XYZ file of C-alpha atoms in Angstrom:
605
model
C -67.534 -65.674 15.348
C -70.939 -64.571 17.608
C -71.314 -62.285 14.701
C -71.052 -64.656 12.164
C -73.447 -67.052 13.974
C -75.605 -64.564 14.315
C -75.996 -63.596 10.539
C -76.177 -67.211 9.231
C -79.303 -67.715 12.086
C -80.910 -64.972 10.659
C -80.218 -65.983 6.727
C -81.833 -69.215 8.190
C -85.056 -67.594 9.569
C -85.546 -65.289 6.242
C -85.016 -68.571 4.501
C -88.181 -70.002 6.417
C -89.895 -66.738 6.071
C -89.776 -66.743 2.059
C -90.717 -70.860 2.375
C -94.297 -69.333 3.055
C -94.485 -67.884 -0.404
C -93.651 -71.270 -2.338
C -96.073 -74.500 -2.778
C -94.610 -77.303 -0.709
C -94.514 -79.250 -3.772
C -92.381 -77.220 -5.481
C -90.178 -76.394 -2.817
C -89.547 -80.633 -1.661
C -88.528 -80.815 -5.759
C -86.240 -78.466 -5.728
C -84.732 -79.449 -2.346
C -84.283 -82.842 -3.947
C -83.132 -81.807 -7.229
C -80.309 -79.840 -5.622
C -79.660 -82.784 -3.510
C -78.929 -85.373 -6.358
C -77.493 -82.911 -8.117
C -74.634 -82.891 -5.435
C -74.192 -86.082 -4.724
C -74.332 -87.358 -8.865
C -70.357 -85.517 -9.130
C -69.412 -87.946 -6.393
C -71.271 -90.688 -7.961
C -69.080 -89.770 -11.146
C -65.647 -90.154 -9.532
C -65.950 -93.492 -7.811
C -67.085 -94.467 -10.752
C -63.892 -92.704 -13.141
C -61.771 -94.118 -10.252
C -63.311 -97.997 -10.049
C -62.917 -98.352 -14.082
C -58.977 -97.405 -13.357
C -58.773 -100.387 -10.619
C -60.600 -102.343 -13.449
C -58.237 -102.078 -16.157
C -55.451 -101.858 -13.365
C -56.646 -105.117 -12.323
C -57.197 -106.675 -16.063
C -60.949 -106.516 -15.544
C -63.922 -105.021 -17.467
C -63.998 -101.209 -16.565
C -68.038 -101.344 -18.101
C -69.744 -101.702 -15.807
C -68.086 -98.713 -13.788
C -68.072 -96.530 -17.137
C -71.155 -97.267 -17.329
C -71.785 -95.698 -13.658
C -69.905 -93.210 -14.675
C -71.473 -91.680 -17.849
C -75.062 -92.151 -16.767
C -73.698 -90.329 -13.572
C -72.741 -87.306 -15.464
C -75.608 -87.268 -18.194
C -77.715 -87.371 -15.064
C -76.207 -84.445 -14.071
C -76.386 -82.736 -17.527
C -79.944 -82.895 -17.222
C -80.247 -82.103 -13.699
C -78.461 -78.515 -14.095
C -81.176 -77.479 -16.547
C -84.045 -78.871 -13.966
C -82.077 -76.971 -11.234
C -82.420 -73.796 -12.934
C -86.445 -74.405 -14.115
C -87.028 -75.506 -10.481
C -84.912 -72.280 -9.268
C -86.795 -70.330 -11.535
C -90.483 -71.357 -10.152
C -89.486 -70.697 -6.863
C -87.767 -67.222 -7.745
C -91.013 -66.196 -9.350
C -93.079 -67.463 -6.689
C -91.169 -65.599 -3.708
C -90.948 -62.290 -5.847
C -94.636 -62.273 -6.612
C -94.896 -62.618 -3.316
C -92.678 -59.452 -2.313
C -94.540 -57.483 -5.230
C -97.481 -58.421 -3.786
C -95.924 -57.103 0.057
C -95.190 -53.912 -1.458
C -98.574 -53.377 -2.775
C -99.851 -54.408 0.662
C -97.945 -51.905 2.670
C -98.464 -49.172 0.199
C -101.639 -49.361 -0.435
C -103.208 -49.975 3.176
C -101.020 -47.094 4.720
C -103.648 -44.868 6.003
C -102.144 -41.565 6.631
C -100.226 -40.161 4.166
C -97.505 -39.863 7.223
C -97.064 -43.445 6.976
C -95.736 -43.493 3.180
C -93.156 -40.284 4.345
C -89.989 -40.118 5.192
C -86.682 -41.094 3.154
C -85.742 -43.489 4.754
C -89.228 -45.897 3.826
C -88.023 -44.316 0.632
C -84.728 -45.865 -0.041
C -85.374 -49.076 1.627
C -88.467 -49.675 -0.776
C -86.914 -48.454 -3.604
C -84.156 -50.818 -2.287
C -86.712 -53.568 -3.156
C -88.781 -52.082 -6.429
C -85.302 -51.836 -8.010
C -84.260 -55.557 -8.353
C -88.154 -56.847 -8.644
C -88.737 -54.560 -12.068
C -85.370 -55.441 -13.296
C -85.783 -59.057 -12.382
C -82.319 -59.609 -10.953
C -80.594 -60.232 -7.687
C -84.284 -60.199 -6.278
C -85.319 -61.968 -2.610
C -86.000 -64.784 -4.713
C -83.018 -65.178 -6.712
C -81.450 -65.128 -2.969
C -83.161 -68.132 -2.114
C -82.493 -69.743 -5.431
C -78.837 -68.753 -4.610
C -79.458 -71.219 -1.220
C -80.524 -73.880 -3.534
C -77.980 -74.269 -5.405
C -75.819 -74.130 -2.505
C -77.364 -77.181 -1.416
C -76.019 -78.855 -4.165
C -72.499 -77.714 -3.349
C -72.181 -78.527 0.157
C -73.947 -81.995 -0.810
C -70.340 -82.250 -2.887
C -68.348 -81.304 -0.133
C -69.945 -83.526 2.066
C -69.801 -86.597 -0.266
C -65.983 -85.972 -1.241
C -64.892 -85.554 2.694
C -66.647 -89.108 3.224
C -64.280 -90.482 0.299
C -61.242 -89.683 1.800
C -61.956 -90.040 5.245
C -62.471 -93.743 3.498
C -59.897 -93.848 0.890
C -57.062 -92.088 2.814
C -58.034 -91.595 6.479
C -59.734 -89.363 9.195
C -56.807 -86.889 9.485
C -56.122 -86.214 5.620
C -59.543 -85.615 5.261
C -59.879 -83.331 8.089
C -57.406 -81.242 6.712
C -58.416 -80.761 3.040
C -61.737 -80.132 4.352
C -60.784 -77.590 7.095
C -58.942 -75.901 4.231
C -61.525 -76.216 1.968
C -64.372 -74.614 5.193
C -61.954 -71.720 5.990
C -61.190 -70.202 2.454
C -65.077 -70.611 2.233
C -65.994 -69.054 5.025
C -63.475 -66.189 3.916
C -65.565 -65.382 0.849
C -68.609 -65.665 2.628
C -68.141 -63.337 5.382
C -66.104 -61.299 2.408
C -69.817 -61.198 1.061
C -71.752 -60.645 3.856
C -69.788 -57.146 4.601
C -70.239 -56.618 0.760
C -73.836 -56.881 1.536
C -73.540 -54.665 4.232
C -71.626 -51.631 2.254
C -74.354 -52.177 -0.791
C -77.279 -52.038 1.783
C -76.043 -48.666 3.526
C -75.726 -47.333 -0.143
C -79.276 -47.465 -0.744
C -79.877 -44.021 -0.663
C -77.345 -43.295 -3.151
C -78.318 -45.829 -5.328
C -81.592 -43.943 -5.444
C -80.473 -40.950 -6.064
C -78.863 -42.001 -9.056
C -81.884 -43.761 -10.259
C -83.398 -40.789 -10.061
C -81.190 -38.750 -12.105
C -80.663 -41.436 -14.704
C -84.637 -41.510 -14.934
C -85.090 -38.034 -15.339
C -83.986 -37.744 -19.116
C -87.129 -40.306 -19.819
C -89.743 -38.915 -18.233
C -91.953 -36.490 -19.899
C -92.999 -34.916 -17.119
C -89.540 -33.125 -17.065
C -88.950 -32.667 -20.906
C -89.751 -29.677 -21.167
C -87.964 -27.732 -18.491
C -84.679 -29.527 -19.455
C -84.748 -28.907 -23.090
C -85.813 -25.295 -22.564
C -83.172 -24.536 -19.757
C -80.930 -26.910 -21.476
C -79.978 -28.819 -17.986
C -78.814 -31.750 -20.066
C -75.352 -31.155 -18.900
C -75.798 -30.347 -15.600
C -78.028 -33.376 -14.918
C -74.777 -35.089 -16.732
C -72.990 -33.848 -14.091
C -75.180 -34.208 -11.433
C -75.359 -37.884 -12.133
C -71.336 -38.066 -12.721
C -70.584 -36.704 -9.275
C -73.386 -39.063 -7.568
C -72.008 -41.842 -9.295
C -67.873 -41.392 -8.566
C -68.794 -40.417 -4.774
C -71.076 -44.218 -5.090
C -68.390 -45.828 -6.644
C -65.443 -44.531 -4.586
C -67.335 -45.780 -1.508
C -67.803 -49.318 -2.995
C -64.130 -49.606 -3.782
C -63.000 -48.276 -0.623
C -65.143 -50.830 1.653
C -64.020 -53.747 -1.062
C -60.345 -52.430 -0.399
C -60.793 -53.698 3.315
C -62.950 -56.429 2.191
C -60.283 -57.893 -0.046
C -57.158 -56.915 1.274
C -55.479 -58.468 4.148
C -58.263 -60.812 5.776
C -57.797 -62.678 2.311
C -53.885 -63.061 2.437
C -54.279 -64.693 5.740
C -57.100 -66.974 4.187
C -54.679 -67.696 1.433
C -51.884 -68.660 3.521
C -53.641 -70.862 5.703
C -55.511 -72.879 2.149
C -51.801 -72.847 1.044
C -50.688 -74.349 4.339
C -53.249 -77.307 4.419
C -53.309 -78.184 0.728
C -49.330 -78.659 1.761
C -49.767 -80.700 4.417
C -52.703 -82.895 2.741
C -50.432 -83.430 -0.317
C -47.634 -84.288 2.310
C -50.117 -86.925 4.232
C -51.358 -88.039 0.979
C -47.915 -89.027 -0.300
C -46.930 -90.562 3.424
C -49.701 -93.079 2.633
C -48.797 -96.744 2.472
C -48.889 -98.445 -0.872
C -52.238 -97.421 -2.678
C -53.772 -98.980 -5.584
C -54.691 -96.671 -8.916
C -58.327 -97.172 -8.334
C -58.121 -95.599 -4.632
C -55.397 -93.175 -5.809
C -57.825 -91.957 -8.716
C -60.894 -91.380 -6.219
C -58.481 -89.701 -3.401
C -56.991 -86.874 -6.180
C -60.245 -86.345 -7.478
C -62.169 -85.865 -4.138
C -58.998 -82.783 -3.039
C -59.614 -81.491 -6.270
C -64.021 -81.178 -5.847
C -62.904 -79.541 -2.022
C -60.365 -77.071 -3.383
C -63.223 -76.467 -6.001
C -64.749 -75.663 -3.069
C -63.337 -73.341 -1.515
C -64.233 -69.970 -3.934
C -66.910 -67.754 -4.891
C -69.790 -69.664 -6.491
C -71.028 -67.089 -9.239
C -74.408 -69.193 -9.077
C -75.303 -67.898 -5.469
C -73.093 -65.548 -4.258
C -73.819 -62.342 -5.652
C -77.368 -63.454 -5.715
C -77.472 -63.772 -1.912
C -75.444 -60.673 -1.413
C -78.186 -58.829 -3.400
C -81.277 -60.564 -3.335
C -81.152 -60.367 1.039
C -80.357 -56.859 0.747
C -83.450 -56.391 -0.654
C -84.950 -58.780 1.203
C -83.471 -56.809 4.295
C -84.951 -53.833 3.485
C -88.717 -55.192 2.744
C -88.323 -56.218 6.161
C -87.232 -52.503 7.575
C -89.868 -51.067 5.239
C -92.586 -53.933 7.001
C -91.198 -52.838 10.210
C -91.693 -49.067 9.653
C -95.452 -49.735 8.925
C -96.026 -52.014 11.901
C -93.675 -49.509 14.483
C -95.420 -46.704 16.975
C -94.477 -44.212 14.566
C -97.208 -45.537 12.371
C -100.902 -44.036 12.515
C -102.956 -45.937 14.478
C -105.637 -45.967 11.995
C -108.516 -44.735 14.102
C -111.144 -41.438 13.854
C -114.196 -41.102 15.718
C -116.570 -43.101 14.821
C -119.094 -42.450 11.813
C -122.819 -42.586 12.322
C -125.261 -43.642 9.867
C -127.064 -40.336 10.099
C -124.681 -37.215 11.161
C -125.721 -33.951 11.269
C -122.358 -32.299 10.770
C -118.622 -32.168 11.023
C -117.203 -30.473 13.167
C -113.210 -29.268 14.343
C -112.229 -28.423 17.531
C -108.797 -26.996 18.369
C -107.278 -28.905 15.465
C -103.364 -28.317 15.079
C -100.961 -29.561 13.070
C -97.456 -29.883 12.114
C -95.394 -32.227 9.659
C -92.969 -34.922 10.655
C -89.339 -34.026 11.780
C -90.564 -30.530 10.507
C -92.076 -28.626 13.815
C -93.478 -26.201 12.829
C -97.437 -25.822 13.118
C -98.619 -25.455 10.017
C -102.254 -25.380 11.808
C -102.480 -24.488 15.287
C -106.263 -24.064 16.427
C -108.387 -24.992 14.060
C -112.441 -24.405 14.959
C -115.526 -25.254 12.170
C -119.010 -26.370 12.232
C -119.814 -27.612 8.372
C -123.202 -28.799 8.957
C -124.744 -31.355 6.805
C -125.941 -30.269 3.100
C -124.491 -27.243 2.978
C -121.141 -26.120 1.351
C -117.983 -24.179 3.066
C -115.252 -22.192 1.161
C -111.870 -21.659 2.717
C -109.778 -19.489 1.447
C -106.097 -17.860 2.754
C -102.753 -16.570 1.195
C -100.229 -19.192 -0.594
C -98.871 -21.282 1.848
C -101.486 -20.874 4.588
C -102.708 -24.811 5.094
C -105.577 -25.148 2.597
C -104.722 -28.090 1.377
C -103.128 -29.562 4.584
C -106.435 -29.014 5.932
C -108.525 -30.647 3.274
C -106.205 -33.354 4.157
C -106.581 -33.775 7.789
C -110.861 -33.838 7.350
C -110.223 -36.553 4.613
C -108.617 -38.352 7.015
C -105.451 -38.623 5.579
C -103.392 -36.429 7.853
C -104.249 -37.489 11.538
C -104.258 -33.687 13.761
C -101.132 -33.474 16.325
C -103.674 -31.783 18.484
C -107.716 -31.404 18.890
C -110.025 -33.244 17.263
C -112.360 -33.828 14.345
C -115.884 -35.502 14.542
C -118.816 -36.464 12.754
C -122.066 -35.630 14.591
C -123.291 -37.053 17.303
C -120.365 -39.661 17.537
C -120.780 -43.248 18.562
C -118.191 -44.793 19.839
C -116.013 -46.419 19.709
C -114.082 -45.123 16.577
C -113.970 -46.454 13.383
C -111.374 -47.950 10.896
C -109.974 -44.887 9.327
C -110.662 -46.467 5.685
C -114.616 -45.946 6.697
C -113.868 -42.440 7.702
C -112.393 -41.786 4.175
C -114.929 -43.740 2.659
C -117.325 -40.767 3.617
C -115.185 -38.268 0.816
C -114.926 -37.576 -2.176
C -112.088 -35.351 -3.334
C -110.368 -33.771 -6.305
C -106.862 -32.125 -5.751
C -105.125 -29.670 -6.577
C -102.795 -32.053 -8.036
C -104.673 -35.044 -8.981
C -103.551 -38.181 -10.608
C -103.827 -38.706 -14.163
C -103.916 -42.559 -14.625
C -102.708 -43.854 -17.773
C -106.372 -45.663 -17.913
C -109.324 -45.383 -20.269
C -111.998 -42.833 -19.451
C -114.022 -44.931 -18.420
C -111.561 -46.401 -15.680
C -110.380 -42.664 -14.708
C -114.094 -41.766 -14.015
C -115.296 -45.058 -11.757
C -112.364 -45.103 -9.671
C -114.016 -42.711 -7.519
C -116.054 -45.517 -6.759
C -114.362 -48.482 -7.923
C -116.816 -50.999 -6.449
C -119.525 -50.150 -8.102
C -120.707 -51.539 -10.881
C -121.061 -48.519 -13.183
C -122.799 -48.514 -17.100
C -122.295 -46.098 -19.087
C -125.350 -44.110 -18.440
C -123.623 -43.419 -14.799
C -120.014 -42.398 -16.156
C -121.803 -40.345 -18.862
C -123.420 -39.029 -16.535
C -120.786 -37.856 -14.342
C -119.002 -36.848 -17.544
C -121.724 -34.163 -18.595
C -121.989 -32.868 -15.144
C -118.550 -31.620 -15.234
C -118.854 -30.695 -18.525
C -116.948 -32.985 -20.733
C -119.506 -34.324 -22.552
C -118.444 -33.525 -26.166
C -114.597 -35.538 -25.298
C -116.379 -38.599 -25.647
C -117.551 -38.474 -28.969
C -113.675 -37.046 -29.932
C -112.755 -39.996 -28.528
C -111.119 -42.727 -31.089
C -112.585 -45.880 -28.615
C -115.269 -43.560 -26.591
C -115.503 -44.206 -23.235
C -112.888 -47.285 -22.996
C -110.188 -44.935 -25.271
C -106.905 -44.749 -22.549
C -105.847 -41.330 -21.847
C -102.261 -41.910 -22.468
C -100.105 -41.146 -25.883
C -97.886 -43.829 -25.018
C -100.414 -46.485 -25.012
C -101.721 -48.551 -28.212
C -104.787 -46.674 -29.015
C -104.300 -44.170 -26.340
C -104.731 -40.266 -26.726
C -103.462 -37.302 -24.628
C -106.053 -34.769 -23.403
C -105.180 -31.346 -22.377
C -104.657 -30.001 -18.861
C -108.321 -28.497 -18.293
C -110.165 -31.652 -19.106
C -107.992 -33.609 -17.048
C -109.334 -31.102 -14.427
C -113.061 -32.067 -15.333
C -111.992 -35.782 -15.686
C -111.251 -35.514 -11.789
C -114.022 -33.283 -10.982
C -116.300 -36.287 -12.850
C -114.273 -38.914 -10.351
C -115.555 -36.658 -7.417
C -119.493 -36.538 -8.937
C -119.465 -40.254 -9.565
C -118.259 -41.285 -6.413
C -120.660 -38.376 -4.588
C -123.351 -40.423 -6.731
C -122.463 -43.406 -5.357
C -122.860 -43.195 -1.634
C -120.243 -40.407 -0.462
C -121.001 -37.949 1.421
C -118.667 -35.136 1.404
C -117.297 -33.009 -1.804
C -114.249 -31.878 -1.441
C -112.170 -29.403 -3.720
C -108.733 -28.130 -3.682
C -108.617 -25.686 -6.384
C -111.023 -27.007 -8.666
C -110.845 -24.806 -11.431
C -107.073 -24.023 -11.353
C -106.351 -25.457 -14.836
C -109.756 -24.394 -16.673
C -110.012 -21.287 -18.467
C -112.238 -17.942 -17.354
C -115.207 -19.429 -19.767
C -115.003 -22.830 -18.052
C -114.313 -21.773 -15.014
C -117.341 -19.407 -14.847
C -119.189 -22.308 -16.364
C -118.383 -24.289 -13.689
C -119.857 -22.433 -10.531
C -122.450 -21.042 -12.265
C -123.576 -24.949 -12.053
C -121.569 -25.791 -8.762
C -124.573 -24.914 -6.377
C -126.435 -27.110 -8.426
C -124.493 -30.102 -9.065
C -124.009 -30.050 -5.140
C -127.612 -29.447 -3.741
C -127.940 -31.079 -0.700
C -124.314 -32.468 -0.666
C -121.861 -31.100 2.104
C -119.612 -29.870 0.186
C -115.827 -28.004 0.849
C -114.468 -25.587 -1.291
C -110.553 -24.535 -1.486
C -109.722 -21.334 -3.975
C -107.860 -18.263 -4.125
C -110.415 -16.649 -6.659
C -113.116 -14.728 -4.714
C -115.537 -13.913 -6.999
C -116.298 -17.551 -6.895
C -116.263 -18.986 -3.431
C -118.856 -15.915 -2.537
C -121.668 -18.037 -3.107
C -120.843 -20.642 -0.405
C -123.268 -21.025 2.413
C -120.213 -19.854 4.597
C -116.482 -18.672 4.021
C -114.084 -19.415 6.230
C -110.389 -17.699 6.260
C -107.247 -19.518 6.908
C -104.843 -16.716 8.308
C -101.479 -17.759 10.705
C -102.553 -21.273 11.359
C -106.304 -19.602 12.226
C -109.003 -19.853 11.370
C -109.321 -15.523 11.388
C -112.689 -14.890 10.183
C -115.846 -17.018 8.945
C -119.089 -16.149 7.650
C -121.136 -15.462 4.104
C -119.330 -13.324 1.429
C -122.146 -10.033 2.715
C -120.714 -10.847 6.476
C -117.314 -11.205 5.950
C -117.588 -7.807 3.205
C -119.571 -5.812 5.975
C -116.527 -7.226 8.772
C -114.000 -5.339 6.697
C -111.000 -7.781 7.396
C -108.823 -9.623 5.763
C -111.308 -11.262 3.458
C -112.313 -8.124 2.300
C -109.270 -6.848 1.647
C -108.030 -9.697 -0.070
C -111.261 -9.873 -2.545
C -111.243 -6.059 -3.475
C -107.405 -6.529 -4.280
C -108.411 -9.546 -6.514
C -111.314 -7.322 -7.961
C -109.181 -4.276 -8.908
C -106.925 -7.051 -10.524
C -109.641 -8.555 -12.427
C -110.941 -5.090 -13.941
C -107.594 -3.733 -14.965
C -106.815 -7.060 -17.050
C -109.985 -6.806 -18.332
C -109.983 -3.137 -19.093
C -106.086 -2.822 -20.384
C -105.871 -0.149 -18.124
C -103.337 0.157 -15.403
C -103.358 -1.053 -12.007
C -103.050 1.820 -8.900
């Protein structure tokens, strides 16, 4: 009973919280709507039962009729208000959750905060219902509406009996009518707990089910012919998901509701057996009395208008709320660096170390550079060494488990960690490809500027894409998508450019530091000898930082820096690090003798 108390406080205080989202307008309308709505049924049966007394009597029954039909074609119109009304406030409380989503999502500063699969399944928990527009948190509240509406009923018939037939008769039909609710509604509410732990599963299956339409994933599945196995895959998800379900609904359904039916059977017993121990009673009275039992055994069922919407529609609501949580909790990043000067002479790391959530094992563990200002760094390592984890932790998207990183000198206090990434500029290794025009694809690396076209040109020429544009059906405003109206696909190396233009533009702009994770990995040997052949140039002044496993480039940093056991082993120019003999050195004749034997034919020793 605490239990249930408990829950219905709660519904009650997530009720208030989605209030916030809708216009107090809309939301007194549809409380009042809901409310007549109720109470017009009741309206109809005194006035059914007062015509019988009429023509009982010998009497007019029109003016009662009357009551009567304008009672019910009140109501007629009211049901289609209640669901236009419902409807407003549905789309109002799940632009509202869209619009939480986006929020959390997008203001996460550490890539740590948007980790973990739990944060995973609860938002997918949410994403699911809001794209497919169904069982959403607002068609949970619209679900409370309408429930309005049917305790208004209930309340309204238990007042006609307690008038027409007595205190106790009432009591009983009404008790009846409560418990055999209350038994589908805590029935529900463990529903709701069974569909929210499956969450994860559901996701899974999502997942599978969404691979066969992506394009992304085409190709491997129609050359390796997984069809089947995904088939399967999704098969064996699916009966382990649905055996669960059953099994919970099993204990849901079983005996808790043969008690609840034996006890409704028991009191509509006794109120037929109090109703029929009633003195003399005319037809008009008798008429109101039957009809009232009937609207409370009506009752006491599942109301398909808010039931499964309120099982549903709070699960998701539930898990916006654990998703909210997670962002707001102590695991979350704290969102501060050292502070950023307006004139810093370089960056520096000390001792920086680093290790992935629930993973523990250091992918960095002392960390030590000195970039100065202006000038550019190359890092380079075997596969796996923590390049790119690096990059990630000076863009300030990766917050060190140990030392420190610093812009030169430092005035405290520190600074939001958005202005510390607002001093980057970065292309990936795996970039995004937004389904946007060129235009759009380009300025996002500074999206708050105001670009023309001479400035995304530009950009465009400097990473040497120039002649795309004129291929282009719409130019610069053609999107770069083959699924979109007018849209065109571009191949894998000018995507790379595309991002390396992002990066120029938004170094043009006002960043301050280039960085480049593999810059050239999807251009050819032309373009990518094109490329740094112009790099020093294109970066002149700009501090710049440099990730790539091909030597013969990187040598013409202003320092190299090797990434070796979590270590940084060995740092210098290409002649110093050559002369040192280490690891460097071995690593870039291997690459070298590689190099000349593909381009001789000849075969490697």
């Amino acid at each position: 009973m605490i239990s249930t108390a408990a829950h219905r406080l709660r519904r009650l205080q997530d009720l208030r919280e989605m209030t916030r989202a809708v216009p107090r307008v809309l939301l007194l309308c549809a409380l009042t709507v809901n409310v007549v709505a109720g109470a017009l049924p009741i309206v109809f049966l005194v006035g059914i039962g007062r015509a019988v007394g009429d023509i009982h009597a010998g009497q007019s029954p029109n003016l009662h009729l009357a009551i009567a039909v304008g009672a019910f074609t009140a109501q007629q119109v009211l049901s289609s208000s209640q669901l236009v009304v419902a409807a407003a406030v549905t789309h109002r409380i799940n632009a509202h959750c869209s619009a939480e989503v986006l929020r959390l999502t997008l203001g996460a500063p550490s890539l740590s905060d948007l980790e973990g699969s739990d944060l995973a399944d609860d938002l997918h928990a949410v994403c699911e219902p809001l794209e497919a527009m169904t069982n959403t948190p607002g068609d949970a509240f619209a679900g409370a509406l309408f429930l309005i509406a049917r305790y208004t009923q209930l309340g309204g018939a238990a007042a006609i009996l307690s008038t027409v037939v007595g205190p106790g008769t009432a009591a009983v039909v009404v008790t009846a009518a409560l418990v055999a609710r209350t038994g589908h509604a805590n029935a529900f509410r463990k529903w709701g707990k069974i569909v929210s732990s499956l969450r994860g599963a559901r996701r899974a299956i999502a997942y599978l089910r969404d691979l066969g339409m992506e394009s992304g994933t085409a190709k491997e599945i129609r050359i390796f012919r997984l069809g089947p196995w995904i088939e399967r895959k999704f098969a064996a998800h699916a009966d382990r998901f649905n055996s669960t379900q059953w099994a919970g609904r099993s204990k849901i359904y079983g005996r808790p509701f043969a008690a609840y039916s034996i006890f409704v059977g028991a009191g509509l017993i006794g109120s037929l057996v109090l109703f029929t121990n009633q003195p003399s009673m005319d037809p008009s009275r008798a008429v109101i009395a039957l009809q009232a039992v009937v609207l409370c055994g009506r009752f006491g069922t599942i109301f398909p208008e808010s039931d499964t919407k309120l099982v549903y529609g709070f699960s998701a609501w539930e898990s916006l709320t654990r998703a909210k949580r997670r962002f707001q909790g102590p695991e979350t990043t704290n969102g501060k660096q050292p502070a950023v000067p307006d004139t810093w002479h370089r960056l520096t790391l000390e001792n920086v170390g680093f290790s992935y959530t629930g993973n523990g094992v250091d992918v960095l563990k002392s960390v030590n550079l000195d970039i100065p200002a202006g000038t550019s760094l190359a890092v380079v390592g075997v596969n796996g060494a923590g390049k790119t984890t690096l990059t990630k932790i000076i863009t300030g998207l990766y917050q060190p488990t140990s030392g420190s990183i610093r812009f030169v000198p430092v005035d405290p206090p520190g600074a939001d960690i958005l202005t510390w990434q607002n001093q980057f500029a970065v292309a990936f290794q795996n970039f995004s490809r937004f389904p946007f025009s060129l235009r759009e694809n380009v300025t996002i690396g500074s999206a708050t500027h105001n670009a023309d076209d001479a400035d995304v040109l530009e950009a465009i020429g400097l990473a040497g894409l120039g002649p795309l544009v004129g291929a282009l059906p719409a130019g610069l405003d053609t999107p770069l998508d083959g699924n979109t109206e007018g849209g065109v696909d571009v191949s894998g190396g000018q995507w790379q450019r595309i991002a390396l233009a992002r990066s120029l533009f938004a170094i043009k702009n006002g960043r301050k530091v280039l960085v480049l994770d593999e810059p050239t990995a999807q251009l050819d040997a032309r373009g990518e000898a094109d490329f740094y052949d112009r790099f020093l140039e294109l970066t002149k002044g700009t501090t710049s930082i440099v990730i790539s496993h091909r030597f013969s480039t990187v040598r013409r940093a202003d320092q190299i820096a090797v990434l070796d056991g979590g270590f940084i082993t060995e740092r210098g120019s290409h002649e110093e690090l050559m002369r040192l003999g280490g690891l460097y050195a071995k690593m870039f004749h291997a690459q070298a003798e590689r190099y000349q034997c593909s381009e001789t034919g000849g075969e490697q020793r």
